[in-house]
Amino acid sequence: MSDTRGNFDNFFDYYNMALEEVKIFVFENLIYFREINNIGCMSSYRIKSLDSIKRKMEKKKTNSICDIAGIRVVFCDKSDEGDLSVLDRKIHNLDKTGFITKFEDTVDRTNNVGIDIITDFCDYLCECAKKERDLEIIIDEKKNYIKYPKDTGYQSMHVIIKYKGIPVELQIRNLAQHYFAEYEHEKRYKADENTRAEYNSICDFCAQKLNDIVCEKTSKVKSLGEKIRKIG
């Protein structure tokens, strides 16, 4: 029994080491990035518990997952900055009316931040990682859940940063996307069947609103491209 416990301890030691190194890399570059872009942000990080790892592997029917260690960066207006874990608890405790009010208000303020800031930060990290011998950044287009939202409506950019081959998942999103992700995860993903049914309509409404923003942004980019081609 002690040998097995020791193996698990070694397993988590490796992931804690990788998380610490990737955390330093991400947060140091985040400080500069937010200053030059004059935006706010909140962040958190964690190592999944053994029970959580087992549950996810069983659900995904796999023996390998890439988010045992994870970092989350949420871009926002400077006035919204604060402790992300405290905000998450507040989101989870909102009733339907309270959530809709907060969500719509957040959507309006998030428009000032811009979705493109997320891809800009990814590009910036990739450039910075070229100077780091032990770091490797893997960007899988299929994990761009802003461009390709999940069926639930979930939007976020997922990037894998490996430290000496050990993966740490970095999730990047804006505040409106975070509000939805936390609420949907609490009220639908983790809930029983009756609770899910109760919250389906509100989650679908918010998911559509987020999707409309992405579509509007894409449409503007295409329109600008057409104008440039005509001028050229």
mmCIF file of C-alpha atoms in Angstrom:
data_model
loop_
_atom_site.group_PDB
_atom_site.id
_atom_site.type_symbol
_atom_site.label_atom_id
_atom_site.label_comp_id
_atom_site.label_asym_id
_atom_site.label_seq_id
_atom_site.Cartn_x
_atom_site.Cartn_y
_atom_site.Cartn_z
ATOM 1 C CA MET A 1 0.000 0.000 0.000
ATOM 2 C CA SER A 2 2.823 2.399 0.916
ATOM 3 C CA ASP A 3 4.568 1.678 -2.406
ATOM 4 C CA THR A 4 1.411 2.577 -4.318
ATOM 5 C CA ARG A 5 1.002 5.795 -2.315
ATOM 6 C CA GLY A 6 4.634 6.620 -3.059
ATOM 7 C CA ASN A 7 4.080 6.147 -6.779
ATOM 8 C CA PHE A 8 1.174 8.584 -6.685
ATOM 9 C CA ASP A 9 3.263 11.074 -4.712
ATOM 10 C CA ASN A 10 5.986 10.912 -7.361
ATOM 11 C CA PHE A 11 3.366 11.307 -10.084
ATOM 12 C CA PHE A 12 2.007 14.503 -8.539
ATOM 13 C CA ASP A 13 5.520 15.784 -7.797
ATOM 14 C CA TYR A 14 6.249 15.803 -11.534
ATOM 15 C CA TYR A 15 3.058 17.693 -12.320
ATOM 16 C CA ASN A 16 3.597 20.176 -9.492
ATOM 17 C CA MET A 17 7.081 20.864 -10.832
ATOM 18 C CA ALA A 18 5.757 21.398 -14.373
ATOM 19 C CA LEU A 19 2.921 23.603 -13.148
ATOM 20 C CA GLU A 20 5.297 25.790 -11.163
ATOM 21 C CA GLU A 21 7.615 26.337 -14.143
ATOM 22 C CA VAL A 22 4.804 26.984 -16.628
ATOM 23 C CA LYS A 23 3.048 29.257 -14.133
ATOM 24 C CA ILE A 24 6.173 31.441 -13.834
ATOM 25 C CA PHE A 25 6.495 31.613 -17.626
ATOM 26 C CA VAL A 26 2.824 32.498 -18.223
ATOM 27 C CA PHE A 27 2.417 35.000 -15.388
ATOM 28 C CA GLU A 28 5.679 36.856 -16.049
ATOM 29 C CA ASN A 29 4.715 37.372 -19.685
ATOM 30 C CA LEU A 30 1.118 38.156 -18.745
ATOM 31 C CA ILE A 31 2.253 41.142 -16.662
ATOM 32 C CA TYR A 32 3.927 42.750 -19.672
ATOM 33 C CA PHE A 33 1.138 41.797 -22.091
ATOM 34 C CA ARG A 34 -1.635 43.316 -19.994
ATOM 35 C CA GLU A 35 0.339 46.526 -19.507
ATOM 36 C CA ILE A 36 0.988 47.140 -23.202
ATOM 37 C CA ASN A 37 -2.650 46.322 -24.041
ATOM 38 C CA ASN A 38 -4.074 48.295 -21.075
ATOM 39 C CA ILE A 39 -6.439 45.509 -20.040
ATOM 40 C CA GLY A 40 -7.288 43.680 -16.846
ATOM 41 C CA CYS A 41 -7.067 39.974 -16.122
ATOM 42 C CA MET A 42 -7.628 37.372 -13.437
ATOM 43 C CA SER A 43 -5.968 33.992 -13.126
ATOM 44 C CA SER A 44 -5.980 30.721 -11.231
ATOM 45 C CA TYR A 45 -4.198 27.365 -11.309
ATOM 46 C CA ARG A 46 -4.674 23.870 -9.917
ATOM 47 C CA ILE A 47 -3.700 20.196 -9.934
ATOM 48 C CA LYS A 48 -6.617 17.782 -10.359
ATOM 49 C CA SER A 49 -7.256 15.426 -7.466
ATOM 50 C CA LEU A 50 -6.803 11.696 -8.010
ATOM 51 C CA ASP A 51 -10.581 11.176 -7.838
ATOM 52 C CA SER A 52 -11.151 13.908 -10.413
ATOM 53 C CA ILE A 53 -8.578 12.351 -12.750
ATOM 54 C CA LYS A 54 -10.252 8.931 -12.450
ATOM 55 C CA ARG A 55 -13.721 10.374 -13.115
ATOM 56 C CA LYS A 56 -12.576 12.206 -16.213
ATOM 57 C CA MET A 57 -10.735 9.196 -17.589
ATOM 58 C CA GLU A 58 -13.818 7.037 -17.069
ATOM 59 C CA LYS A 59 -16.078 9.608 -18.704
ATOM 60 C CA LYS A 60 -13.739 10.094 -21.665
ATOM 61 C CA LYS A 61 -12.953 6.367 -21.806
ATOM 62 C CA THR A 62 -9.235 7.055 -22.013
ATOM 63 C CA ASN A 63 -6.069 6.401 -20.016
ATOM 64 C CA SER A 64 -4.537 9.782 -20.829
ATOM 65 C CA ILE A 65 -5.652 13.371 -20.234
ATOM 66 C CA CYS A 66 -3.746 16.627 -20.714
ATOM 67 C CA ASP A 67 -5.319 18.804 -18.019
ATOM 68 C CA ILE A 68 -4.064 17.183 -14.824
ATOM 69 C CA ALA A 69 -2.237 20.463 -14.249
ATOM 70 C CA GLY A 70 -4.034 23.591 -15.372
ATOM 71 C CA ILE A 71 -3.808 27.386 -15.514
ATOM 72 C CA ARG A 72 -6.668 29.720 -16.356
ATOM 73 C CA VAL A 73 -6.350 33.315 -17.593
ATOM 74 C CA VAL A 74 -9.475 35.481 -17.872
ATOM 75 C CA PHE A 75 -9.159 38.826 -19.639
ATOM 76 C CA CYS A 76 -11.479 41.576 -18.482
ATOM 77 C CA ASP A 77 -11.919 45.289 -18.003
ATOM 78 C CA LYS A 78 -9.583 46.666 -15.320
ATOM 79 C CA SER A 79 -12.595 47.553 -13.175
ATOM 80 C CA ASP A 80 -13.556 43.846 -12.999
ATOM 81 C CA GLU A 81 -10.234 42.561 -11.668
ATOM 82 C CA GLY A 82 -10.284 40.523 -8.466
ATOM 83 C CA ASP A 83 -9.863 37.047 -6.987
ATOM 84 C CA LEU A 84 -11.062 34.520 -9.566
ATOM 85 C CA SER A 85 -11.943 31.837 -7.014
ATOM 86 C CA VAL A 86 -14.144 34.320 -5.118
ATOM 87 C CA LEU A 87 -15.854 35.325 -8.364
ATOM 88 C CA ASP A 88 -16.484 31.665 -9.237
ATOM 89 C CA ARG A 89 -18.300 31.068 -5.951
ATOM 90 C CA LYS A 90 -20.451 34.156 -6.550
ATOM 91 C CA ILE A 91 -21.340 32.923 -10.059
ATOM 92 C CA HIS A 92 -22.319 29.471 -8.766
ATOM 93 C CA ASN A 93 -24.672 31.010 -6.194
ATOM 94 C CA LEU A 94 -26.554 33.326 -8.579
ATOM 95 C CA ASP A 95 -30.208 32.562 -9.250
ATOM 96 C CA LYS A 96 -31.479 32.681 -12.844
ATOM 97 C CA THR A 97 -32.479 36.348 -12.834
ATOM 98 C CA GLY A 98 -29.291 37.404 -11.090
ATOM 99 C CA PHE A 99 -27.137 35.444 -13.519
ATOM 100 C CA ILE A 100 -28.819 36.852 -16.643
ATOM 101 C CA THR A 101 -28.413 40.404 -15.338
ATOM 102 C CA LYS A 102 -24.736 39.879 -14.479
ATOM 103 C CA PHE A 103 -24.013 37.976 -17.679
ATOM 104 C CA GLU A 104 -25.535 40.602 -20.004
ATOM 105 C CA ASP A 105 -23.748 43.393 -18.149
ATOM 106 C CA THR A 106 -20.482 41.469 -18.457
ATOM 107 C CA VAL A 107 -21.036 40.899 -22.188
ATOM 108 C CA ASP A 108 -21.402 44.650 -22.717
ATOM 109 C CA ARG A 109 -18.178 45.430 -20.829
ATOM 110 C CA THR A 110 -16.260 42.539 -22.408
ATOM 111 C CA ASN A 111 -16.799 44.037 -25.869
ATOM 112 C CA ASN A 112 -14.270 46.688 -24.838
ATOM 113 C CA VAL A 113 -11.653 43.949 -24.294
ATOM 114 C CA GLY A 114 -12.134 42.173 -27.629
ATOM 115 C CA ILE A 115 -11.952 38.483 -28.458
ATOM 116 C CA ASP A 116 -8.816 38.953 -30.561
ATOM 117 C CA ILE A 117 -6.819 39.715 -27.400
ATOM 118 C CA ILE A 118 -6.958 35.990 -26.617
ATOM 119 C CA THR A 119 -5.296 34.920 -29.871
ATOM 120 C CA ASP A 120 -2.814 37.793 -29.542
ATOM 121 C CA PHE A 121 -1.772 36.460 -26.133
ATOM 122 C CA CYS A 122 -1.337 32.953 -27.569
ATOM 123 C CA ASP A 123 0.875 34.330 -30.343
ATOM 124 C CA TYR A 124 2.868 36.333 -27.815
ATOM 125 C CA LEU A 125 3.469 33.275 -25.613
ATOM 126 C CA CYS A 126 4.608 31.255 -28.641
ATOM 127 C CA GLU A 127 7.215 33.894 -29.435
ATOM 128 C CA CYS A 128 8.389 34.027 -25.818
ATOM 129 C CA ALA A 129 8.611 30.221 -25.623
ATOM 130 C CA LYS A 130 11.213 30.171 -28.417
ATOM 131 C CA LYS A 131 13.716 31.477 -25.857
ATOM 132 C CA GLU A 132 12.869 28.730 -23.343
ATOM 133 C CA ARG A 133 14.812 25.474 -23.768
ATOM 134 C CA ASP A 134 12.519 23.273 -21.644
ATOM 135 C CA LEU A 135 9.150 24.613 -22.824
ATOM 136 C CA GLU A 136 7.057 23.574 -25.803
ATOM 137 C CA ILE A 137 3.718 25.119 -26.757
ATOM 138 C CA ILE A 138 1.184 23.016 -28.665
ATOM 139 C CA ILE A 139 -1.791 24.764 -30.247
ATOM 140 C CA ASP A 140 -4.414 22.404 -31.625
ATOM 141 C CA GLU A 141 -6.989 24.171 -33.812
ATOM 142 C CA LYS A 142 -9.616 21.689 -32.584
ATOM 143 C CA LYS A 143 -9.076 23.039 -29.062
ATOM 144 C CA ASN A 144 -9.938 26.579 -30.148
ATOM 145 C CA TYR A 145 -13.378 26.506 -28.580
ATOM 146 C CA ILE A 146 -13.924 30.173 -29.425
ATOM 147 C CA LYS A 147 -13.735 29.521 -33.129
ATOM 148 C CA TYR A 148 -15.372 26.105 -32.696
ATOM 149 C CA PRO A 149 -17.560 26.247 -29.532
ATOM 150 C CA LYS A 150 -18.536 22.997 -27.836
ATOM 151 C CA ASP A 151 -22.097 21.723 -28.217
ATOM 152 C CA THR A 152 -22.831 23.142 -24.766
ATOM 153 C CA GLY A 153 -21.883 26.631 -25.980
ATOM 154 C CA TYR A 154 -18.587 26.598 -24.052
ATOM 155 C CA GLN A 155 -15.983 29.015 -25.425
ATOM 156 C CA SER A 156 -12.311 29.162 -24.463
ATOM 157 C CA MET A 157 -8.886 28.753 -26.041
ATOM 158 C CA HIS A 158 -7.060 25.654 -24.771
ATOM 159 C CA VAL A 159 -3.298 25.499 -25.211
ATOM 160 C CA ILE A 160 -0.890 22.815 -24.002
ATOM 161 C CA ILE A 161 2.432 24.001 -22.598
ATOM 162 C CA LYS A 162 4.877 21.184 -21.912
ATOM 163 C CA TYR A 163 7.706 21.491 -19.424
ATOM 164 C CA LYS A 164 10.253 18.724 -20.057
ATOM 165 C CA GLY A 165 7.463 16.751 -21.735
ATOM 166 C CA ILE A 166 4.929 17.129 -18.906
ATOM 167 C CA PRO A 167 1.740 18.856 -20.134
ATOM 168 C CA VAL A 168 0.037 21.790 -18.445
ATOM 169 C CA GLU A 169 -3.225 23.005 -19.949
ATOM 170 C CA LEU A 170 -3.664 26.762 -20.295
ATOM 171 C CA GLN A 171 -7.235 28.019 -20.714
ATOM 172 C CA ILE A 172 -7.676 31.584 -21.969
ATOM 173 C CA ARG A 173 -11.005 33.375 -22.248
ATOM 174 C CA ASN A 174 -12.722 36.679 -21.577
ATOM 175 C CA LEU A 175 -14.977 37.458 -18.646
ATOM 176 C CA ALA A 176 -18.289 36.857 -20.428
ATOM 177 C CA GLN A 177 -17.073 33.448 -21.614
ATOM 178 C CA HIS A 178 -15.933 32.674 -18.062
ATOM 179 C CA TYR A 179 -19.287 33.625 -16.541
ATOM 180 C CA PHE A 180 -21.038 31.241 -18.895
ATOM 181 C CA ALA A 181 -18.491 28.431 -18.505
ATOM 182 C CA GLU A 182 -18.703 28.458 -14.696
ATOM 183 C CA TYR A 183 -22.491 28.704 -14.563
ATOM 184 C CA GLU A 184 -23.080 26.037 -17.202
ATOM 185 C CA HIS A 185 -20.569 23.695 -15.558
ATOM 186 C CA GLU A 186 -22.267 24.097 -12.172
ATOM 187 C CA LYS A 187 -25.920 24.032 -13.288
ATOM 188 C CA ARG A 188 -25.768 21.548 -16.172
ATOM 189 C CA TYR A 189 -22.550 19.554 -16.356
ATOM 190 C CA LYS A 190 -22.300 18.677 -12.643
ATOM 191 C CA ALA A 191 -26.037 18.688 -11.902
ATOM 192 C CA ASP A 192 -28.605 15.911 -11.794
ATOM 193 C CA GLU A 193 -31.077 15.410 -14.634
ATOM 194 C CA ASN A 194 -33.848 17.519 -13.087
ATOM 195 C CA THR A 195 -31.552 20.482 -12.423
ATOM 196 C CA ARG A 196 -30.106 20.273 -15.937
ATOM 197 C CA ALA A 197 -33.580 20.427 -17.443
ATOM 198 C CA GLU A 198 -34.390 23.461 -15.305
ATOM 199 C CA TYR A 199 -31.344 25.401 -16.514
ATOM 200 C CA ASN A 200 -31.229 24.277 -20.166
ATOM 201 C CA SER A 201 -33.071 27.308 -21.564
ATOM 202 C CA ILE A 202 -30.993 29.906 -19.731
ATOM 203 C CA CYS A 203 -27.725 28.210 -20.708
ATOM 204 C CA ASP A 204 -28.821 27.919 -24.342
ATOM 205 C CA PHE A 205 -29.795 31.617 -24.370
ATOM 206 C CA CYS A 206 -26.387 32.704 -23.039
ATOM 207 C CA ALA A 207 -24.515 30.344 -25.358
ATOM 208 C CA GLN A 208 -26.313 31.872 -28.355
ATOM 209 C CA LYS A 209 -25.419 35.370 -27.179
ATOM 210 C CA LEU A 210 -21.726 34.453 -26.984
ATOM 211 C CA ASN A 211 -21.880 32.805 -30.393
ATOM 212 C CA ASP A 212 -23.495 35.924 -31.904
ATOM 213 C CA ILE A 213 -20.543 38.014 -30.685
ATOM 214 C CA VAL A 214 -18.035 35.667 -32.355
ATOM 215 C CA CYS A 215 -20.067 35.637 -35.591
ATOM 216 C CA GLU A 216 -20.302 39.435 -35.567
ATOM 217 C CA LYS A 217 -16.551 39.699 -35.018
ATOM 218 C CA THR A 218 -15.854 37.253 -37.879
ATOM 219 C CA SER A 219 -18.230 39.137 -40.168
ATOM 220 C CA LYS A 220 -16.448 42.435 -39.474
ATOM 221 C CA VAL A 221 -13.056 40.867 -40.236
ATOM 222 C CA LYS A 222 -14.352 39.459 -43.538
ATOM 223 C CA SER A 223 -15.899 42.820 -44.438
ATOM 224 C CA LEU A 224 -12.616 44.608 -43.718
ATOM 225 C CA GLY A 225 -10.738 42.070 -45.847
ATOM 226 C CA GLU A 226 -13.079 42.688 -48.780
ATOM 227 C CA LYS A 227 -12.575 46.466 -48.508
ATOM 228 C CA ILE A 228 -8.796 46.041 -48.439
ATOM 229 C CA ARG A 229 -8.887 43.802 -51.521
ATOM 230 C CA LYS A 230 -11.004 46.364 -53.382
ATOM 231 C CA ILE A 231 -8.599 49.183 -52.487
ATOM 232 C CA GLY A 232 -5.663 47.045 -53.524
#
